[in-house]
mmCIF file of C-alpha atoms in Angstrom:
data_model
loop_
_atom_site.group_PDB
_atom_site.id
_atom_site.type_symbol
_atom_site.label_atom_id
_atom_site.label_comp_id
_atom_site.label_asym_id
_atom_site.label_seq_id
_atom_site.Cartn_x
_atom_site.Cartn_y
_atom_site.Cartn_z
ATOM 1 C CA UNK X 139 -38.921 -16.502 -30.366
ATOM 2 C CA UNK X 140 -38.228 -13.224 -32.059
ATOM 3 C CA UNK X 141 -34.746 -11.859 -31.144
ATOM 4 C CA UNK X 142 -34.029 -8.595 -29.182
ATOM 5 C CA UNK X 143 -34.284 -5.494 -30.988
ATOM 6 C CA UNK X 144 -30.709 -4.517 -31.578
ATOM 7 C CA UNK X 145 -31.447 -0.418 -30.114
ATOM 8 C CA UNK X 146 -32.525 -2.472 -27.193
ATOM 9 C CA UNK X 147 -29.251 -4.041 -26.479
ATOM 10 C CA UNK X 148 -27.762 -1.403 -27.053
ATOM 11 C CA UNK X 149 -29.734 1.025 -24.757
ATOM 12 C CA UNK X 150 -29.229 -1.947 -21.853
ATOM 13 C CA UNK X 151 -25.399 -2.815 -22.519
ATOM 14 C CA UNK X 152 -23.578 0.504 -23.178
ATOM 15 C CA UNK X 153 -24.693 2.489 -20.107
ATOM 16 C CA UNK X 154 -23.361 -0.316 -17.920
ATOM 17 C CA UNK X 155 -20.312 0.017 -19.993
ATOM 18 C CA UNK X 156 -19.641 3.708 -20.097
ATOM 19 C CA UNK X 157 -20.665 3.876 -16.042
ATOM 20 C CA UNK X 158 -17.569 0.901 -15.772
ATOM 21 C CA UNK X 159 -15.404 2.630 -17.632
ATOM 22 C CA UNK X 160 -16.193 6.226 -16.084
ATOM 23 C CA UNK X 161 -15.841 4.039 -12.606
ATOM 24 C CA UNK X 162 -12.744 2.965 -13.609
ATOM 25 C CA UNK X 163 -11.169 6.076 -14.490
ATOM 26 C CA UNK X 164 -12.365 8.278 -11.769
ATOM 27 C CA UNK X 165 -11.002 5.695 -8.734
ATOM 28 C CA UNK X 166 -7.875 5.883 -10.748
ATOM 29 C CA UNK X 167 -7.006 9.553 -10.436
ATOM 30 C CA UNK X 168 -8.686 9.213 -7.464
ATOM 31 C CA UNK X 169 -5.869 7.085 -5.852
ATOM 32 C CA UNK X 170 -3.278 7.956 -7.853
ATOM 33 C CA UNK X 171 -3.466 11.783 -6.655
ATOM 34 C CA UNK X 172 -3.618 10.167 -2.924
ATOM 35 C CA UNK X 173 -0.789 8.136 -3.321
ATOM 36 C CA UNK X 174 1.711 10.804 -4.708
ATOM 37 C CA UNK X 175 0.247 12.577 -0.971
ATOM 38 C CA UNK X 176 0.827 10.313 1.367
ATOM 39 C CA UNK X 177 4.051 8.921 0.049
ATOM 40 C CA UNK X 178 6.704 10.351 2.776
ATOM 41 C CA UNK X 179 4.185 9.113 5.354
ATOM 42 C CA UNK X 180 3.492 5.837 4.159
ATOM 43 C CA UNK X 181 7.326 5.255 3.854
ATOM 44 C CA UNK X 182 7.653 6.535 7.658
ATOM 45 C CA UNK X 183 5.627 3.634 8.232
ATOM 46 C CA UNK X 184 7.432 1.097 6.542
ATOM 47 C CA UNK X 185 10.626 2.240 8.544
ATOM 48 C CA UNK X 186 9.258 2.347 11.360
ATOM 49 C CA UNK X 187 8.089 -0.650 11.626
ATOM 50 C CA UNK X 188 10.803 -2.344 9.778
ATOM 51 C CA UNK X 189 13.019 -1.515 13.492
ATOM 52 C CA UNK X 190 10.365 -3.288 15.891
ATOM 53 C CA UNK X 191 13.111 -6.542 15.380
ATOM 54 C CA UNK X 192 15.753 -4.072 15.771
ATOM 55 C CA UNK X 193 18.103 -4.390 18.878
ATOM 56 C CA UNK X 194 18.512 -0.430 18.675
ATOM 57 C CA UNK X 195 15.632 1.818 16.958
ATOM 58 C CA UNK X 196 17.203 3.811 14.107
ATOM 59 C CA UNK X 197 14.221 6.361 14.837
ATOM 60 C CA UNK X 198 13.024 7.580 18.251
ATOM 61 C CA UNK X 199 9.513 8.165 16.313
ATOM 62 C CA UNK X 200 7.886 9.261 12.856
ATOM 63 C CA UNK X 201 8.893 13.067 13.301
ATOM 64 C CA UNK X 202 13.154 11.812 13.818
ATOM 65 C CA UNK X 203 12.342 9.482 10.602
ATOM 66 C CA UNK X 204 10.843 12.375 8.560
ATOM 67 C CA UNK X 205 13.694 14.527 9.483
ATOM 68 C CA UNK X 206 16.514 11.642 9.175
ATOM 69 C CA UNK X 207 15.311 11.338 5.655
ATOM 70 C CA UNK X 208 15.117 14.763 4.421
ATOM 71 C CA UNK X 209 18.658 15.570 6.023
ATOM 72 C CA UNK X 210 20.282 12.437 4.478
ATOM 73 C CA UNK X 211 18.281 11.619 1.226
ATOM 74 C CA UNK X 212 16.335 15.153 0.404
ATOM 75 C CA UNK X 213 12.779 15.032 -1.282
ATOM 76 C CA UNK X 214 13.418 12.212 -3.394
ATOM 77 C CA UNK X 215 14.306 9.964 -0.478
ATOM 78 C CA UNK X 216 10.806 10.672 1.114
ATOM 79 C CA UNK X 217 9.317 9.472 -2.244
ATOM 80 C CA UNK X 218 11.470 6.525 -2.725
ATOM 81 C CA UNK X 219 9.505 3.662 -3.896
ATOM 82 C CA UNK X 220 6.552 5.762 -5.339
ATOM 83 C CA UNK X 221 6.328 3.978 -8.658
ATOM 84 C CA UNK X 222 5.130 0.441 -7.862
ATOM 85 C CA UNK X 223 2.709 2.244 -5.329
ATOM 86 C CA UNK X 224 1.318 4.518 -7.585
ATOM 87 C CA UNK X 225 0.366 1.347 -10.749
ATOM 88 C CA UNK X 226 -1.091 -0.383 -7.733
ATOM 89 C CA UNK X 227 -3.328 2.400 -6.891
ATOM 90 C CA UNK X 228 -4.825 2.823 -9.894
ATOM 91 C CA UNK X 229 -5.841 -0.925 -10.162
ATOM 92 C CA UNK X 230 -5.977 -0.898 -6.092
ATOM 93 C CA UNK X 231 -8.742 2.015 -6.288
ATOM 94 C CA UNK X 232 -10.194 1.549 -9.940
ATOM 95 C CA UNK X 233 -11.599 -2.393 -8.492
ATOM 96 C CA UNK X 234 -12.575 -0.778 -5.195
ATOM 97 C CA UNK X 235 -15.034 1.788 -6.738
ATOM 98 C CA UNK X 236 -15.773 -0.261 -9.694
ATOM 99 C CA UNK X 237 -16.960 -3.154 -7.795
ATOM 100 C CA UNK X 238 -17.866 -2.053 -4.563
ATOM 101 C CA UNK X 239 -17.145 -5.457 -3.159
ATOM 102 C CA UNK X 240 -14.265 -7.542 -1.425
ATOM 103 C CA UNK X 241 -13.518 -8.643 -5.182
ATOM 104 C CA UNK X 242 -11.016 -6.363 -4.833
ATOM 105 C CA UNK X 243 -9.013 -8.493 -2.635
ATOM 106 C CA UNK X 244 -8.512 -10.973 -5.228
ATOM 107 C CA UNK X 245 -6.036 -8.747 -7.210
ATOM 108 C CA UNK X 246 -4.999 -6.548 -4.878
ATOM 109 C CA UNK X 247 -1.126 -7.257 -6.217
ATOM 110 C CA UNK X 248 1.332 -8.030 -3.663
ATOM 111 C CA UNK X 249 4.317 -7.581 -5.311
ATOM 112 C CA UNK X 250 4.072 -4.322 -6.233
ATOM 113 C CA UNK X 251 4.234 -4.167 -1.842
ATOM 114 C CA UNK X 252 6.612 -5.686 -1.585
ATOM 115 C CA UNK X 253 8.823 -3.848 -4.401
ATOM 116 C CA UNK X 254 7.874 -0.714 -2.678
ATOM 117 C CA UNK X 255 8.594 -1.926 1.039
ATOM 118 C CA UNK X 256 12.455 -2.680 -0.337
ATOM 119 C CA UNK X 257 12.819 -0.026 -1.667
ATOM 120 C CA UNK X 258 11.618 2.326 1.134
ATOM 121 C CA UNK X 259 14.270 0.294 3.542
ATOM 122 C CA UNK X 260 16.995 0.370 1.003
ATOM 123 C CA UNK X 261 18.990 3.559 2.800
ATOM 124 C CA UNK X 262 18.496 1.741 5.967
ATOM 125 C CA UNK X 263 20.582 -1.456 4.700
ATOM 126 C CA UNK X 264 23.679 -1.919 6.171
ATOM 127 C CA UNK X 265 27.286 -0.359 4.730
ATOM 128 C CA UNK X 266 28.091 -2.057 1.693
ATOM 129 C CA UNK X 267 25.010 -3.065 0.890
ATOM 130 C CA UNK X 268 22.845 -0.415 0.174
ATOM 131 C CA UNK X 269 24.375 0.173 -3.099
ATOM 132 C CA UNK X 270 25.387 4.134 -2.324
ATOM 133 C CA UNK X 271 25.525 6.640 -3.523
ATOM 134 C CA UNK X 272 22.219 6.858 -3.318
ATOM 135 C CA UNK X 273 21.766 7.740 -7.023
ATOM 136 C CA UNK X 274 22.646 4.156 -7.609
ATOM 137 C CA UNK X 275 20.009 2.119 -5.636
ATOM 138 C CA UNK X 276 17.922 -0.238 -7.693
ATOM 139 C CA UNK X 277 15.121 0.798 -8.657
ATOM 140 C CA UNK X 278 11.645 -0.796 -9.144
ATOM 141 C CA UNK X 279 12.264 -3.288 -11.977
ATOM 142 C CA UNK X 280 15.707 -3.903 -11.080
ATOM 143 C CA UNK X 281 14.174 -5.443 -7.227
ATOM 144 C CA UNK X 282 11.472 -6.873 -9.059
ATOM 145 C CA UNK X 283 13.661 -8.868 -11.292
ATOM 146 C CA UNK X 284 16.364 -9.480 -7.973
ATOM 147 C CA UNK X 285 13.487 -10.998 -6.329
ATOM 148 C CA UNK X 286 12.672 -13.557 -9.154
ATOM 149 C CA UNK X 287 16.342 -14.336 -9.377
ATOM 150 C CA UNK X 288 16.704 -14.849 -6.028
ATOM 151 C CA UNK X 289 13.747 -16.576 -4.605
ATOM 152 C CA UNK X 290 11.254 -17.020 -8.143
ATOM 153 C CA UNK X 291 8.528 -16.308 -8.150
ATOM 154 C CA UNK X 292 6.715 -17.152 -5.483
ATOM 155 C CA UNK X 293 8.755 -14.550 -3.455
ATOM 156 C CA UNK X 294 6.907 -11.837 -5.000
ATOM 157 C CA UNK X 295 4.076 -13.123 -2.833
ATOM 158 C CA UNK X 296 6.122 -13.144 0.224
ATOM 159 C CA UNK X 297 4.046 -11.293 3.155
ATOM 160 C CA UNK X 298 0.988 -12.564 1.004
ATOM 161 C CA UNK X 299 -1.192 -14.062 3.766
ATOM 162 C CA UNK X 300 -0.753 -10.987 6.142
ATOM 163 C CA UNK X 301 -1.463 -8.356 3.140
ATOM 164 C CA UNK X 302 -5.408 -10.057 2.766
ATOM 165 C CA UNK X 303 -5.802 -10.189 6.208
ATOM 166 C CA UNK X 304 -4.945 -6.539 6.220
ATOM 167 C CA UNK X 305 -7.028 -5.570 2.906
ATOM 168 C CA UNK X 306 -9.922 -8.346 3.877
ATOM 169 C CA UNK X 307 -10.600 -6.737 7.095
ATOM 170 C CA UNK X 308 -9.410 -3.179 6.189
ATOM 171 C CA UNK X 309 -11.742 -2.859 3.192
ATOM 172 C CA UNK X 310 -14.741 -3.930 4.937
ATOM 173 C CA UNK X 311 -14.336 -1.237 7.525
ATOM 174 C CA UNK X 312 -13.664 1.824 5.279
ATOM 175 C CA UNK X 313 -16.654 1.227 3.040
ATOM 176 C CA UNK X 314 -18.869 0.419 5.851
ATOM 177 C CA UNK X 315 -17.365 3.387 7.680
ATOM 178 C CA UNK X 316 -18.104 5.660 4.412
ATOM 179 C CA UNK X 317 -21.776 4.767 4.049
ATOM 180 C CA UNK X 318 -22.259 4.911 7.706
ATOM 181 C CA UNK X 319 -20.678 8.195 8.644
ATOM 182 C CA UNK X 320 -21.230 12.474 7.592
ATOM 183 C CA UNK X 321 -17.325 12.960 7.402
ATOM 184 C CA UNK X 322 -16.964 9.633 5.427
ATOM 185 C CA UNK X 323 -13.376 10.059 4.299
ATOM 186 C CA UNK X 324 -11.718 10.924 7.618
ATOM 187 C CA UNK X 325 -13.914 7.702 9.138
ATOM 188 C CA UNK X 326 -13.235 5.280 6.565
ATOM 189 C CA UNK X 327 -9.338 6.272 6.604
ATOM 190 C CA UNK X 328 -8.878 5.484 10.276
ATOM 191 C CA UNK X 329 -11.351 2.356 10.322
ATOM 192 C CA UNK X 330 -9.490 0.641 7.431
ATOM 193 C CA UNK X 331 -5.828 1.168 8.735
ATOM 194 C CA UNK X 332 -6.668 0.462 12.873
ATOM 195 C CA UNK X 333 -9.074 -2.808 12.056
ATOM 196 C CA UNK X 334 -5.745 -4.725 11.159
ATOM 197 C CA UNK X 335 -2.844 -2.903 11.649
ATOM 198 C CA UNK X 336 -1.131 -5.809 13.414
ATOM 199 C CA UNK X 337 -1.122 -7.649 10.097
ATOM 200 C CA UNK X 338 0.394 -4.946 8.066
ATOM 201 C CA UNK X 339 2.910 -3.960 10.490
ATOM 202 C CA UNK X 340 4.009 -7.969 10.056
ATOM 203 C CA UNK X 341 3.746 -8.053 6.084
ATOM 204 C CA UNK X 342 6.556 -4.914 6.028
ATOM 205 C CA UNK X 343 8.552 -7.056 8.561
ATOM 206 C CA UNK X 344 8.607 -9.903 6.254
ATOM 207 C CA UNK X 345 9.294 -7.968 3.236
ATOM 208 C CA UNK X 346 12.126 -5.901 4.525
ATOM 209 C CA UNK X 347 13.794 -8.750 6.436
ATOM 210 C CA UNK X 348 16.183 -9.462 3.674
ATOM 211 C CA UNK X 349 17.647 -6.522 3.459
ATOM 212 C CA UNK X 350 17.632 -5.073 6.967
ATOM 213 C CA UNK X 351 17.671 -8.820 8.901
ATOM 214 C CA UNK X 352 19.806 -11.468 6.489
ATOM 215 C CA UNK X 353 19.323 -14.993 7.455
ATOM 216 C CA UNK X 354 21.823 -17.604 6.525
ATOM 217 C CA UNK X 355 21.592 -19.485 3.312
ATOM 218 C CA UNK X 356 19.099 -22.616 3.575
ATOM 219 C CA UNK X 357 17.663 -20.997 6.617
ATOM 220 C CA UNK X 358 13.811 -21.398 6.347
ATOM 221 C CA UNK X 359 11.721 -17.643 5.305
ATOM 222 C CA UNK X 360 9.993 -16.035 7.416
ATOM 223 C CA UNK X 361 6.126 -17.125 8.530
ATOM 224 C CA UNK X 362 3.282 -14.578 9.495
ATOM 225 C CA UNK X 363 2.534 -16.649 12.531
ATOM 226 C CA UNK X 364 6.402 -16.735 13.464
ATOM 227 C CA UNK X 365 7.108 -12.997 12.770
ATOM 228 C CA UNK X 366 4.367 -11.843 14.695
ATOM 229 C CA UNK X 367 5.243 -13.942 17.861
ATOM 230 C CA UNK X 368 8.894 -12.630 17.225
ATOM 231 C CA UNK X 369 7.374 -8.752 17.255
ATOM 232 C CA UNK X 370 5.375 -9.089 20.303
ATOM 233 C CA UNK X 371 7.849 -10.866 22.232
ATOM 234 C CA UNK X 372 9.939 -8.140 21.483
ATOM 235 C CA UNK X 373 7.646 -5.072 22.010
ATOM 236 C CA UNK X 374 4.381 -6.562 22.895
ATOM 237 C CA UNK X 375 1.098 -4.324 21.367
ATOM 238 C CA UNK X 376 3.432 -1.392 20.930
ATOM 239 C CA UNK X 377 5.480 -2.608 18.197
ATOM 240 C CA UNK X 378 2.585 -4.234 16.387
ATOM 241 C CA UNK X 379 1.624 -0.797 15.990
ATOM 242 C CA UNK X 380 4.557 0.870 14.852
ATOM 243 C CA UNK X 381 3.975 3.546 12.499
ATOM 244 C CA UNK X 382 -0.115 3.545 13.660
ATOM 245 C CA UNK X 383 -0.029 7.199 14.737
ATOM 246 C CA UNK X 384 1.140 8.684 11.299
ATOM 247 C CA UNK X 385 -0.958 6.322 9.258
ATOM 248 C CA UNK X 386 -4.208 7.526 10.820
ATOM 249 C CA UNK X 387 -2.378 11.323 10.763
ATOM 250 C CA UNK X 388 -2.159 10.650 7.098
ATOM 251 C CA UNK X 389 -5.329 8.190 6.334
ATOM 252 C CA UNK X 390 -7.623 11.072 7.548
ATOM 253 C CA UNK X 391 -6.996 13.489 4.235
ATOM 254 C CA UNK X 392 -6.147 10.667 2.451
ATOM 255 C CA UNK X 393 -8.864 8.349 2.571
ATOM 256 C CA UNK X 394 -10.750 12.243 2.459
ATOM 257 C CA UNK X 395 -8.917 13.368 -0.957
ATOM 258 C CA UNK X 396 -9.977 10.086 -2.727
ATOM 259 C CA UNK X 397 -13.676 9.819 -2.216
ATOM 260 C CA UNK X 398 -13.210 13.915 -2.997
ATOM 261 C CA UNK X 399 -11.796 13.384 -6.344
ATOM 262 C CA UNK X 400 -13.494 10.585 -7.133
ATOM 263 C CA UNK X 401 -17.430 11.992 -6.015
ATOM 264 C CA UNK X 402 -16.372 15.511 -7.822
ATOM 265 C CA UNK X 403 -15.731 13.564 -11.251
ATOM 266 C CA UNK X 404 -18.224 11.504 -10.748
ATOM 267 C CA UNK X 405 -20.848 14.647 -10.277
ATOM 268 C CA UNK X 406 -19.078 16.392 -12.938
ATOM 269 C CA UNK X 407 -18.912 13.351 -15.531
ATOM 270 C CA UNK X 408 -20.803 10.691 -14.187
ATOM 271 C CA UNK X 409 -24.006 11.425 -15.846
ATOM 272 C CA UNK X 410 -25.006 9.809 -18.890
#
């Protein structure tokens, strides 16, 4: 049998590669511009629901956090932690539009969560261990590398089982929630972050416990199933969703900006 004409290989394989690449690109500005927005918000989160454990709340709510953390640490205290998030967004988002699938889930990288969960609880650490001034925290490679020191490296999957259920469940509800809806963004933001909420609020509690919550050495780490028994016993549905009301505030132009970005460039550059 003769072989394929070589032009016809070529007309069949370099579309498909140019569309991944251009696919690739787009969801990374895409959620790299959405990240560097919802920063302050997404670290409100984190801190609030890093207290649910908490005999007394630092925070009476997101507003007192947002305001605590502009009086005490300024602008670059509400983007503490942006780094890791923002190389996990552009692989995060990249897969997600690339794909289209729950492949995504597969290398969705939980470290780079749990780097950026430290290091939004680092102020919040108790005296003489937060490492003030605050110029002097650690920043993302120094945790990184504390982590492996400390625990190897399977503690940069700590949290791991409650971040898929999270991105499993979460996933499947934006997209459907973007095909199926005329103000797709704003629907597929709050879908993806109430489906599972529960599961995230419990992966920020595991990742912040040792700095906020230290437990003795030799003391066993902490378990999804155990943590979230521990957070409803002590605040029942409420504290599960901690931080829920400004992650849906935020999700909404969010989740909005990034199919924004991402449909204009692929309108503008996306034909062949």
């Amino acid at each position: 049998m003769d072989a394929p004409e070589p032009s016809t290989v070529s007309a069949e394989t370099d579309p498909m590669s140019i569309r991944a690449l251009k696919d690739i690109s787009f969801g990374s500005i895409a959620g790299m511009s959405s990240k560097v927005f919802e920063h302050p918000f997404d670290l409100t989160k984190v801190r609030l629901q890093s207290q649910v454990l908490d005999a007394t709340a630092r925070f009476d709510g997101p507003i007192d956090c947002l305001v605590q953390t502009w009086k005490k640490e300024g602008l670059r205290g509400l983007y503490r932690g942006l780094p890791a998030p923002i190389v996990g967004a552009m692989a995060e988002n990249a897969s997600l539009f690339w794909t289209y699938t729950e492949f995504q889930n597969a290398i969705r990288c939980t470290p780079i969560e749990l780097v950026k969960c430290k290091m939004q609880v680092q102020m919040l650490m108790a005296p003489g261990l937060s490492g003030s001034p605050f110029h002097k925290l650690p920043g993302p490679i120094s945790v990184l590398t504390s982590v492996i020191r400390t625990t190897g490296f399977r503690g940069l999957w700590l949290g791991q089982t409650a971040t898929l259920i999270r991105e499993t469940g979460g996933g499947a509800a934006w997209f459907a929630s973007k095909e199926a809806s005329a103000v797709s963004g704003a629907a597929a933001g709050i879908a993806y972050n109430v489906a599972l909420f529960p599961a995230d609020t419990v992966k920020s509690t595991i990742q912040t416990e040792a700095e906020l919550r230290p437990r003795a050495p030799g003391k066993p780490g902490p378990t999804f199933l155990g943590t979230f028994r521990a957070m409803y016993a002590a605040q029942g549905i409420k504290g599960l969703y901690a931080g829920c009301g400004i992650t849906v505030a935020r999700a909404i132009p969010s989740s909005a900006l990034i199919f924004l970005i991402y449909d204009g460039l692929s309108k503008r550059y996306g034909s062949q």
